[in-house]
CSV table of C-alpha atoms in Angstrom, one decimal:
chain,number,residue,atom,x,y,z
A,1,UNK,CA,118.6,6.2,-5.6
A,2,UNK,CA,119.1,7.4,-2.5
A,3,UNK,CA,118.6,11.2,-3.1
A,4,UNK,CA,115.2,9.9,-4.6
A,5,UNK,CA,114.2,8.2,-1.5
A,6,UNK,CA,115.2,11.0,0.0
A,7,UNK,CA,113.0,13.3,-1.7
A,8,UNK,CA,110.3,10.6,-1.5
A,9,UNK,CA,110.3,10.6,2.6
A,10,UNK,CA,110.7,14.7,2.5
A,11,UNK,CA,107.4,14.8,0.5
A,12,UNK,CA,105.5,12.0,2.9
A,13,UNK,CA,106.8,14.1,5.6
A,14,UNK,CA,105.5,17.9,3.8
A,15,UNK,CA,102.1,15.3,3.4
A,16,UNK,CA,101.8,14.5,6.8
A,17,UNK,CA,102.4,17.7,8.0
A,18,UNK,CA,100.1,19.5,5.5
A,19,UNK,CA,97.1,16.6,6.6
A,20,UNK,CA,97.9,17.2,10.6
A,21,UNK,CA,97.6,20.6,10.0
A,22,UNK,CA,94.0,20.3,8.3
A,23,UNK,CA,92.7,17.8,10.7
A,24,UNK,CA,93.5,20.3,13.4
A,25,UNK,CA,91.2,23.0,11.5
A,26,UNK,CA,88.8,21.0,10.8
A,27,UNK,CA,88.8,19.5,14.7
A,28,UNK,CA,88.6,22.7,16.3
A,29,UNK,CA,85.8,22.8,18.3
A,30,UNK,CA,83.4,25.9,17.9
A,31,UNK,CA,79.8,27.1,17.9
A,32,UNK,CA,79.0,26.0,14.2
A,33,UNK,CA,75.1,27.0,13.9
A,34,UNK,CA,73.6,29.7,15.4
A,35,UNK,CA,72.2,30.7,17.9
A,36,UNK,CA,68.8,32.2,17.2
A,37,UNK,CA,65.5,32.3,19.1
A,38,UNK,CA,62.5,30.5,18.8
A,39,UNK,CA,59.1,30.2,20.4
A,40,UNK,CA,59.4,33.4,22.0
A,41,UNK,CA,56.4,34.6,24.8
A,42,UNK,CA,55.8,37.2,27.6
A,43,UNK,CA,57.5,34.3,29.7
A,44,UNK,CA,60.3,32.5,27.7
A,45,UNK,CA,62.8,31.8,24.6
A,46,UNK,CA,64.2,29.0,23.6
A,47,UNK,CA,67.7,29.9,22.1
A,48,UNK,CA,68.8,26.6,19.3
A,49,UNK,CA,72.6,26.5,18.6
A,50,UNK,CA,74.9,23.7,17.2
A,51,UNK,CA,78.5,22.7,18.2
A,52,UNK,CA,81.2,21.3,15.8
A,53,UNK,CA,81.9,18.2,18.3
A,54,UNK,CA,79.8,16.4,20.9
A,55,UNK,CA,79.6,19.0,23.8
A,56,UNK,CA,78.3,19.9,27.6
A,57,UNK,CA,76.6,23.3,26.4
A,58,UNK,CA,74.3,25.8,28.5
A,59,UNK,CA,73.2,29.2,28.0
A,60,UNK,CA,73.6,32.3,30.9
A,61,UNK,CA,71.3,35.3,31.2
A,62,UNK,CA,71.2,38.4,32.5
A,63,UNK,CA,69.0,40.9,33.0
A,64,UNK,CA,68.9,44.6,33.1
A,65,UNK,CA,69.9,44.6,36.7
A,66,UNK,CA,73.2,42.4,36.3
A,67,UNK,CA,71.6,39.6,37.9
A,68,UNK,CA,73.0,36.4,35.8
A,69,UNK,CA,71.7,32.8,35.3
A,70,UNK,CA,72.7,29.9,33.8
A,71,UNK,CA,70.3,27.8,32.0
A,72,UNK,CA,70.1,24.5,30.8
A,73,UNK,CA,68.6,21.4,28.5
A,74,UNK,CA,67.7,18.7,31.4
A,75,UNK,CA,65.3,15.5,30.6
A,76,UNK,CA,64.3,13.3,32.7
A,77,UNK,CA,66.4,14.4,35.8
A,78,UNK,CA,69.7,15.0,33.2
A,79,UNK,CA,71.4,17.6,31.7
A,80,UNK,CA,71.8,17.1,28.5
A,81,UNK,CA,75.3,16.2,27.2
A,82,UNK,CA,77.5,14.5,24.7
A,83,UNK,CA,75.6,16.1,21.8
A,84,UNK,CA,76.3,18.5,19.4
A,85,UNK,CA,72.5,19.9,18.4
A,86,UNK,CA,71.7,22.1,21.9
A,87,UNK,CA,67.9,23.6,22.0
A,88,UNK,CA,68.0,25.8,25.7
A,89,UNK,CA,65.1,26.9,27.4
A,90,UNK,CA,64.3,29.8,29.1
A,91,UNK,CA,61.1,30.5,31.3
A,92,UNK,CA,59.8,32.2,34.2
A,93,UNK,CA,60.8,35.6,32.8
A,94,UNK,CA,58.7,38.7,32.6
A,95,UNK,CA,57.3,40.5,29.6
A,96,UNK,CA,58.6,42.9,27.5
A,97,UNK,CA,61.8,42.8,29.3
A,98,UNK,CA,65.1,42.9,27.6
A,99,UNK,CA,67.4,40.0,28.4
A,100,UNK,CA,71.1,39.8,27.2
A,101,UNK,CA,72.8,35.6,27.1
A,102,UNK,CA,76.2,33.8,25.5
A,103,UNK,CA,76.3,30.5,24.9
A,104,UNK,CA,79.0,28.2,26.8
A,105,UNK,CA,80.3,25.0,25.7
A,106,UNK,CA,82.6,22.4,26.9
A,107,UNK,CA,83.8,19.4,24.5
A,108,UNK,CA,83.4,16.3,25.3
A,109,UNK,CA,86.4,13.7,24.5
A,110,UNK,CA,85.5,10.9,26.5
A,111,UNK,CA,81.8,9.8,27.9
A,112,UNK,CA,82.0,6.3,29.7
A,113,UNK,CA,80.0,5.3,32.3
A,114,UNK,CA,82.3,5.9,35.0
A,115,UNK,CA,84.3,8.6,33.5
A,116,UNK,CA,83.9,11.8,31.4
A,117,UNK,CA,86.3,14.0,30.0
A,118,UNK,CA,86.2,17.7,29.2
A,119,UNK,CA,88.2,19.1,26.1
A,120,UNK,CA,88.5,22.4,25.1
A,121,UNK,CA,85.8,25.1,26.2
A,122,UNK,CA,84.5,28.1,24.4
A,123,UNK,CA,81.9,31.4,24.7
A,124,UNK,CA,79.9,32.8,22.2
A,125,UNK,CA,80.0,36.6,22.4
A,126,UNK,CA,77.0,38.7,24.0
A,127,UNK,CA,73.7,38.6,22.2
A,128,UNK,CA,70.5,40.3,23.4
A,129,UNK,CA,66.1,39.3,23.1
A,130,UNK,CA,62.9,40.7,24.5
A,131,UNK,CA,60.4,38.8,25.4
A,132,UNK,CA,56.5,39.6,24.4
A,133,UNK,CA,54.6,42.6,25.2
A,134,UNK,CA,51.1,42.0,24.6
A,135,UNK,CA,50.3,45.2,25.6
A,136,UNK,CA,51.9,47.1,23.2
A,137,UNK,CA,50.6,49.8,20.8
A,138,UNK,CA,52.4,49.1,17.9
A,139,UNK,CA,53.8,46.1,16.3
A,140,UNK,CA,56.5,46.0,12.9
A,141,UNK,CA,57.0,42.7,11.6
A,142,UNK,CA,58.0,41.2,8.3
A,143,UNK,CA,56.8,38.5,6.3
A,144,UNK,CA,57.2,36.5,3.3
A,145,UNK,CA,57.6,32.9,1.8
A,146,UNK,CA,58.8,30.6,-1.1
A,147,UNK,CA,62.4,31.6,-0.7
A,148,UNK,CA,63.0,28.0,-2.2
A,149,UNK,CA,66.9,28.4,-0.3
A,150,UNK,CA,68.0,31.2,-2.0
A,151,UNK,CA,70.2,33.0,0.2
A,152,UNK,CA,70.8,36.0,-2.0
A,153,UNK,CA,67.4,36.5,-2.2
A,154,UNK,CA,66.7,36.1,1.3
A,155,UNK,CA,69.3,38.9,2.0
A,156,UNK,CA,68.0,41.4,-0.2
A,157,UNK,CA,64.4,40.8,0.8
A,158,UNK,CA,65.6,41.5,5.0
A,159,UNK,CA,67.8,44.4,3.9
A,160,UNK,CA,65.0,46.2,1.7
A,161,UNK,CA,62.4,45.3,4.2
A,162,UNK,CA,64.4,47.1,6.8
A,163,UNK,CA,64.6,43.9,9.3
A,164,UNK,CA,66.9,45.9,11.4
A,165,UNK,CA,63.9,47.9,12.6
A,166,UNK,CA,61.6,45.1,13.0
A,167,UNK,CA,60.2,43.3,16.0
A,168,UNK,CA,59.7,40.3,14.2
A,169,UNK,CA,59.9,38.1,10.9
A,170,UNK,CA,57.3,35.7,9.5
A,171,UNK,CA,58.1,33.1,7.1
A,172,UNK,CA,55.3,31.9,5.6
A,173,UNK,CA,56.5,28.4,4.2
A,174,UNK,CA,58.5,27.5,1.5
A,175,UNK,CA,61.9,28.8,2.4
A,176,UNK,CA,63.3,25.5,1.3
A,177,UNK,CA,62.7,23.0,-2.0
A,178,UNK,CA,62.7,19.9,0.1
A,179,UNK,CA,64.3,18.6,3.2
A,180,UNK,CA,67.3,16.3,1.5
A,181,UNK,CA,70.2,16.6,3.7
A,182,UNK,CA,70.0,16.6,7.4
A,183,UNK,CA,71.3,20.1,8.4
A,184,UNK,CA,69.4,21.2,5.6
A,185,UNK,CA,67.4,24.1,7.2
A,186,UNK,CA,70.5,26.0,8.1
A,187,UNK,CA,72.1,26.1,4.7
A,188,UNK,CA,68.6,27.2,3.3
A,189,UNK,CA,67.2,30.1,5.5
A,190,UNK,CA,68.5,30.1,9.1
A,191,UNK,CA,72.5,30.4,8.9
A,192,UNK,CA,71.8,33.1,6.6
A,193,UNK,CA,68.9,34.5,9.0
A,194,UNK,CA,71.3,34.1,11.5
A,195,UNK,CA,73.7,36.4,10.0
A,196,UNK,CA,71.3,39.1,9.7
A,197,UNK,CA,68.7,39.4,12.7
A,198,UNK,CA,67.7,35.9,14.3
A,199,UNK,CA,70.5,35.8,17.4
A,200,UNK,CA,68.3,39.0,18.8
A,201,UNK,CA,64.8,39.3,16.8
A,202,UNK,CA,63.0,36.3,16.5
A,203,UNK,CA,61.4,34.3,13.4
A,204,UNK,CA,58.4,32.0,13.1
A,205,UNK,CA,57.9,29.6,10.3
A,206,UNK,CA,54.7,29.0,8.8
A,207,UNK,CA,55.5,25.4,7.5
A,208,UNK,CA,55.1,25.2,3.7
A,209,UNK,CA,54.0,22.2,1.6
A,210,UNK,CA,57.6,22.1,0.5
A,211,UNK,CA,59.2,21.7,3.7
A,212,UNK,CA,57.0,18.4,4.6
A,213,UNK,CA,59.2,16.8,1.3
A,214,UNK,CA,62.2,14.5,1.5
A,215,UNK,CA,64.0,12.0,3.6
A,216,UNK,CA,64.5,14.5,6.6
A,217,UNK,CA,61.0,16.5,6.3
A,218,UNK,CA,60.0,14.7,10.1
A,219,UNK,CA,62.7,16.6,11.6
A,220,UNK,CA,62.0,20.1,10.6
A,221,UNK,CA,60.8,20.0,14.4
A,222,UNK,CA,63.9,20.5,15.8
A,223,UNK,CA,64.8,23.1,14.2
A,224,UNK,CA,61.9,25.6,14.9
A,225,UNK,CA,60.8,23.5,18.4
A,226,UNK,CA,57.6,24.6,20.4
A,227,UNK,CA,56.5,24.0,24.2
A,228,UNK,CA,52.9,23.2,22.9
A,229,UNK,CA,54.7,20.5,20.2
A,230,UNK,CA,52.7,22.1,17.1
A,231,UNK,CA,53.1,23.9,13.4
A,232,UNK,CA,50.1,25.4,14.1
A,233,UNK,CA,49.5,28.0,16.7
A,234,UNK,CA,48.8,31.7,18.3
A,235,UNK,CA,51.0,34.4,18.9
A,236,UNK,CA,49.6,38.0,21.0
A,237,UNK,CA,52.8,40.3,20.3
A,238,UNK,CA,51.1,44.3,21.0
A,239,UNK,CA,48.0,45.0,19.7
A,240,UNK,CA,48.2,41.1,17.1
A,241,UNK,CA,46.9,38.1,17.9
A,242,UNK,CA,48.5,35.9,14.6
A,243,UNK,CA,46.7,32.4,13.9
A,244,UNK,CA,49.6,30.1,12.2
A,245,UNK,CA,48.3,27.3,9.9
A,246,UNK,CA,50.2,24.2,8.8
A,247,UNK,CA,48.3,24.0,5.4
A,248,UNK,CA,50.1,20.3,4.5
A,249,UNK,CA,50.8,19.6,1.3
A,250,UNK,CA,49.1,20.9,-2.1
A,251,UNK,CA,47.8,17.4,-3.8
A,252,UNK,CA,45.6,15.0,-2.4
A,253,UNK,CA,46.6,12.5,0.4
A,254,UNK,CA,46.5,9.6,-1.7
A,255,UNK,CA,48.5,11.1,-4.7
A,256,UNK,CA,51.1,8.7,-5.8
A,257,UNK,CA,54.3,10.9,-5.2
A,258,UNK,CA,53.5,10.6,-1.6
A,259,UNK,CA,53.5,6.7,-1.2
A,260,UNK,CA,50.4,6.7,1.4
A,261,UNK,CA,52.6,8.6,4.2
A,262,UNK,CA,50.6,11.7,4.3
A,263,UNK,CA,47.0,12.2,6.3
A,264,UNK,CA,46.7,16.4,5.7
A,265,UNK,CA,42.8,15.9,5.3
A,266,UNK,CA,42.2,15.1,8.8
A,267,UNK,CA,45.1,17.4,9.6
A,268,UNK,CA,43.2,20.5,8.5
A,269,UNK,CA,40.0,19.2,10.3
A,270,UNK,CA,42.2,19.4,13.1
A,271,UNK,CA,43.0,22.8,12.9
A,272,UNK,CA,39.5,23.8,12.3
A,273,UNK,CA,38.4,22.1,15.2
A,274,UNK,CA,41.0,24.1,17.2
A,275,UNK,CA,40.1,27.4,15.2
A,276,UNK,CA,37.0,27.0,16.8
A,277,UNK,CA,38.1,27.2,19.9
A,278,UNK,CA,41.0,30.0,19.1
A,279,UNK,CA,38.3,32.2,17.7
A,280,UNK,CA,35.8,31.7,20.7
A,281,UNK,CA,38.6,33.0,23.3
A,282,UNK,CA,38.8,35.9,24.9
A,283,UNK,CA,42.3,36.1,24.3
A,284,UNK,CA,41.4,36.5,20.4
A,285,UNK,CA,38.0,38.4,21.3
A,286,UNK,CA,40.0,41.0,23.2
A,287,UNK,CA,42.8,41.3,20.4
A,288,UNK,CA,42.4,44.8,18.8
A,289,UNK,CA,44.0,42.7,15.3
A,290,UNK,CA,43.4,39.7,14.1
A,291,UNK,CA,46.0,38.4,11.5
A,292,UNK,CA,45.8,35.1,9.8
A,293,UNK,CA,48.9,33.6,8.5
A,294,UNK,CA,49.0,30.0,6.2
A,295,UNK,CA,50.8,28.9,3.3
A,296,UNK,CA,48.2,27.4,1.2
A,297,UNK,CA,45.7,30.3,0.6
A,298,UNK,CA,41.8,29.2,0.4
A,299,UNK,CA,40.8,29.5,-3.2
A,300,UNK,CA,38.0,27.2,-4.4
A,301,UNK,CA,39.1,27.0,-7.8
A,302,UNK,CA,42.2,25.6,-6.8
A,303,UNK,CA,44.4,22.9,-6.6
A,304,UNK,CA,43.0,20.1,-3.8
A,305,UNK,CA,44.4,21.8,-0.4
A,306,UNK,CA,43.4,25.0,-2.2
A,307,UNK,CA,39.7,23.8,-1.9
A,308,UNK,CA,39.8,21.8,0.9
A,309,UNK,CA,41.4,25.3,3.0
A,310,UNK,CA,38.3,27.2,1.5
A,311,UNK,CA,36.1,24.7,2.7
A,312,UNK,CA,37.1,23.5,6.5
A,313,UNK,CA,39.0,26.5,7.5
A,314,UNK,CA,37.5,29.5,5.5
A,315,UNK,CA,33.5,29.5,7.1
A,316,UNK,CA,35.0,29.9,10.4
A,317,UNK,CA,37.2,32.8,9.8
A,318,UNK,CA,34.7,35.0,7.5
A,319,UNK,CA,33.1,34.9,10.8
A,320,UNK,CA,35.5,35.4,13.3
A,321,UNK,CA,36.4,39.3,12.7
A,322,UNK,CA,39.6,38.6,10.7
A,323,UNK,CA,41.5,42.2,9.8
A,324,UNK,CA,44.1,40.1,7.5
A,325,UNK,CA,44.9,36.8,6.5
A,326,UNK,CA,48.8,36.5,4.9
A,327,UNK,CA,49.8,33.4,2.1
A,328,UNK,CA,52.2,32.7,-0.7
A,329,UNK,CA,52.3,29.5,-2.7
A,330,UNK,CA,51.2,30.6,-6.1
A,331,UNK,CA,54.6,32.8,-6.2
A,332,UNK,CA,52.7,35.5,-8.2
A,333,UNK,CA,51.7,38.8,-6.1
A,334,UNK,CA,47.9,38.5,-5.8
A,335,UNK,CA,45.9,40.9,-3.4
A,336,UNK,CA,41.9,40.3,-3.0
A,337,UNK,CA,40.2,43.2,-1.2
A,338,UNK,CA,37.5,42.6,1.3
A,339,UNK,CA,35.1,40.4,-0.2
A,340,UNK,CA,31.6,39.6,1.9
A,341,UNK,CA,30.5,37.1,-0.8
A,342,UNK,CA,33.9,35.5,-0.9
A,343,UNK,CA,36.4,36.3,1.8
A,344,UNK,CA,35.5,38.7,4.7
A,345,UNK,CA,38.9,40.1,5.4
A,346,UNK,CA,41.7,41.5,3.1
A,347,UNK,CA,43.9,38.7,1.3
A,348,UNK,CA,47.3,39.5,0.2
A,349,UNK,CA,49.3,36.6,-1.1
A,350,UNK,CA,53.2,37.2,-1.4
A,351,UNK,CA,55.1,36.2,-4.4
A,352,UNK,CA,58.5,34.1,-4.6
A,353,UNK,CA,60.2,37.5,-5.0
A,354,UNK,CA,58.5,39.8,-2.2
A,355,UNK,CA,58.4,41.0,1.5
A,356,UNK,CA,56.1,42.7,3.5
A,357,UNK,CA,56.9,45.6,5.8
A,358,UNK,CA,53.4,45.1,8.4
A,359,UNK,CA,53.2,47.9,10.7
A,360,UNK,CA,50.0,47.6,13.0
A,361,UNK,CA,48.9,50.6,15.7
A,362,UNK,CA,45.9,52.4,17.0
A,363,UNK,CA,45.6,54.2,12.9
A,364,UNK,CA,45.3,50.6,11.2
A,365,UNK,CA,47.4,48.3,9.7
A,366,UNK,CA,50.0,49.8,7.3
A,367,UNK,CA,51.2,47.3,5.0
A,368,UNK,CA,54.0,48.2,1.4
A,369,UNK,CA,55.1,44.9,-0.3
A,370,UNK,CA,58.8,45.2,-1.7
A,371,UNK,CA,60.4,43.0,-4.5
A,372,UNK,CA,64.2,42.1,-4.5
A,373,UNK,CA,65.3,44.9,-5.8
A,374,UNK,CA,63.8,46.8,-3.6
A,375,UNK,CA,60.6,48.7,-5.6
A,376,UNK,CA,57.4,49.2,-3.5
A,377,UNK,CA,55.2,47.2,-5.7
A,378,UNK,CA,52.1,48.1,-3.3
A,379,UNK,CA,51.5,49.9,-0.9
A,380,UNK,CA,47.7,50.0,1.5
A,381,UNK,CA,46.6,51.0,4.4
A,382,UNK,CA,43.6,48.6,5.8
């Protein structure tokens, strides 16, 4: 009896220990999401990193002349604190400059009204950004959509697209099935972007029909935040000025599977009233390029946003000088050449299984579309 108590209380003990021992892992406080940059101008990033607990958490720059500053979130007269999602800021800087930052953290144990306590503190290693040079002759970028969360895709498609070598990437919607579960986005496309380019070369998403799905679909926002608060918008990067749509979802607004929560009609007219005003700027009149970018492509014999793209958005471009407009949805590679009677510019719609490799200069637009195992399915020069 009593070597099987004993044995009993050395097991509890071996338990304990074994349970102390995980909780410490799985306590240890660390950067557990990022960083990567978004909204990226001549004049700004904001860098978007998590931490595993509740945190104090600012970002410090430097600059090519070893001149260092810490920035951070502040609301309302406040820096931001006692969270563990951390979106930094950084303006007033000047373009086409390179810039070098780590991220710095201190837990926070204790947050009272009188008192706060500081845990442990941590810093990220050295990662480096440039802002935007508008002036510049040349611009690479690559873009692509419907990744539908498949990481292993994903990673081919950068690799065989040569994202090293790349100023920029373009998702154009779709990179997840729906948004389920709340740190959703960074299991689907952005740990994995992370990995590979997006702590030093930035990535826009073009929201896709699928990532307006599910329980968490209202807070995609945070995750690819703006200073103008929108999912559609202009970017001049070199001799590019990119228009980014938010085509909304794919069935009309009063389908059944969307319980009356959606209003993308009126959404869309909203964009084409702001087209309108894009396309009559000098910004976009002085742009040597013109490139269009949207999920949902305009086709007018197809599915409701299909038509409804082809009738509020598509008069305004065929007038407006467009040298490309970029889509996916239909996950089949479909290219439709200049087109007076129908489209005015080149359309090249991506498949669920292809990149594009878009270099743009003073010679044209250079643009080979690569499938996941790395086979140059088509290659044009507009």
């Amino acid at each position: 009896m009593f070597k099987k108590t004993l044995s009993l209380l050395s097991l509890m003990l071996l338990f304990s220990y074994a349970f102390s021992q995980n909780a410490d892992i799985a306590l240890t406080f660390k950067f557990s999401h990022g960083p990567y940059i978004q909204d990226v101008s001549k004049s700004g990033a904001s860098i978007v990193f998590t931490t595993s607990q509740p945190s104090f958490s600012w970002v410090e720059l430097t600059d090519n002349n070893g001149n260092t500053q810490a920035f951070y979130n502040i609301e309302h007269g406040v820096k931001m604190a006692n969270n563990t999602f951390h979106t930094i800021r950084i303006d007033n800087l000047s373009p086409a400059k390179d810039y070098s930052y780590q991220l710095f953290s201190k837990e926070i144990t204790k947050f009272d009204p009188y008192s706060v306590v500081y845990g442990d503190s941590i810093t990220s290693e050295s990662f480096s950004f440039s802002t935007l040079n508008p002036t510049a002759e040349e611009l690479t970028f690559i873009e692509m959509s419907d990744i539908h969360g498949n990481n292993d895709k994903l990673e081919k498609l950068l690799h065989h697209a040569d994202v090293q070598s790349a100023d920029m990437v373009i998702y154009a919607g779709d990179m997840m099935d729906y948004y389920a579960t709340e740190d959703q986005p960074f299991h689907n496309f952005i740990d994995k972007s992370v990995e590979v380019f997006a702590s030093e070369t930035p990535f826009w998403l073009v929201r896709g029909n699928h990532e307006t799905r599910g329980r968490y679909s209202r807070n995609l926002f945070r995750y690819v935040p703006r200073e103008d608060g929108r999912y559609y918008y202009t970017v001049k990067q070199g001799p590019v000025l990119f228009i980014f749509f938010d085509s909304g979802e794919d069935k009309p607004d009063d389908h059944p599977v969307y319980a009356g929560l959606n209003d993308f009609d009126n959404y869309r007219e909203e964009q084409a009233a702001w087209l309108r005003q894009v396309v009559a700027s000098d910004e976009y009149k002085d742009a040597p390029y013109r490139i269009v970018v949207t999920h949902i492509p305009p086709l007018a014999d197809g599915w409701h946003s299909e038509q409804h793209i082809t009738k509020t958005w598509l008069p305004i471009l065929n007038e407006a000088g467009i040298d490309l407009m970029l889509a996916g949805h239909l996950h089949e590679y479909k290219y439709f050449p200049k087109d007076a009677d129908i489209y005015a510019f080149p359309l090249i719609i991506g498949s669920n299984n292809t990149a594009a490799r878009v270099v743009v200069n003073g010679e044209g637009i250079k643009l080979k579309t690569i499938d996941v195992n790395g086979n140059v399915i088509d290659e044009m020069k507009l």
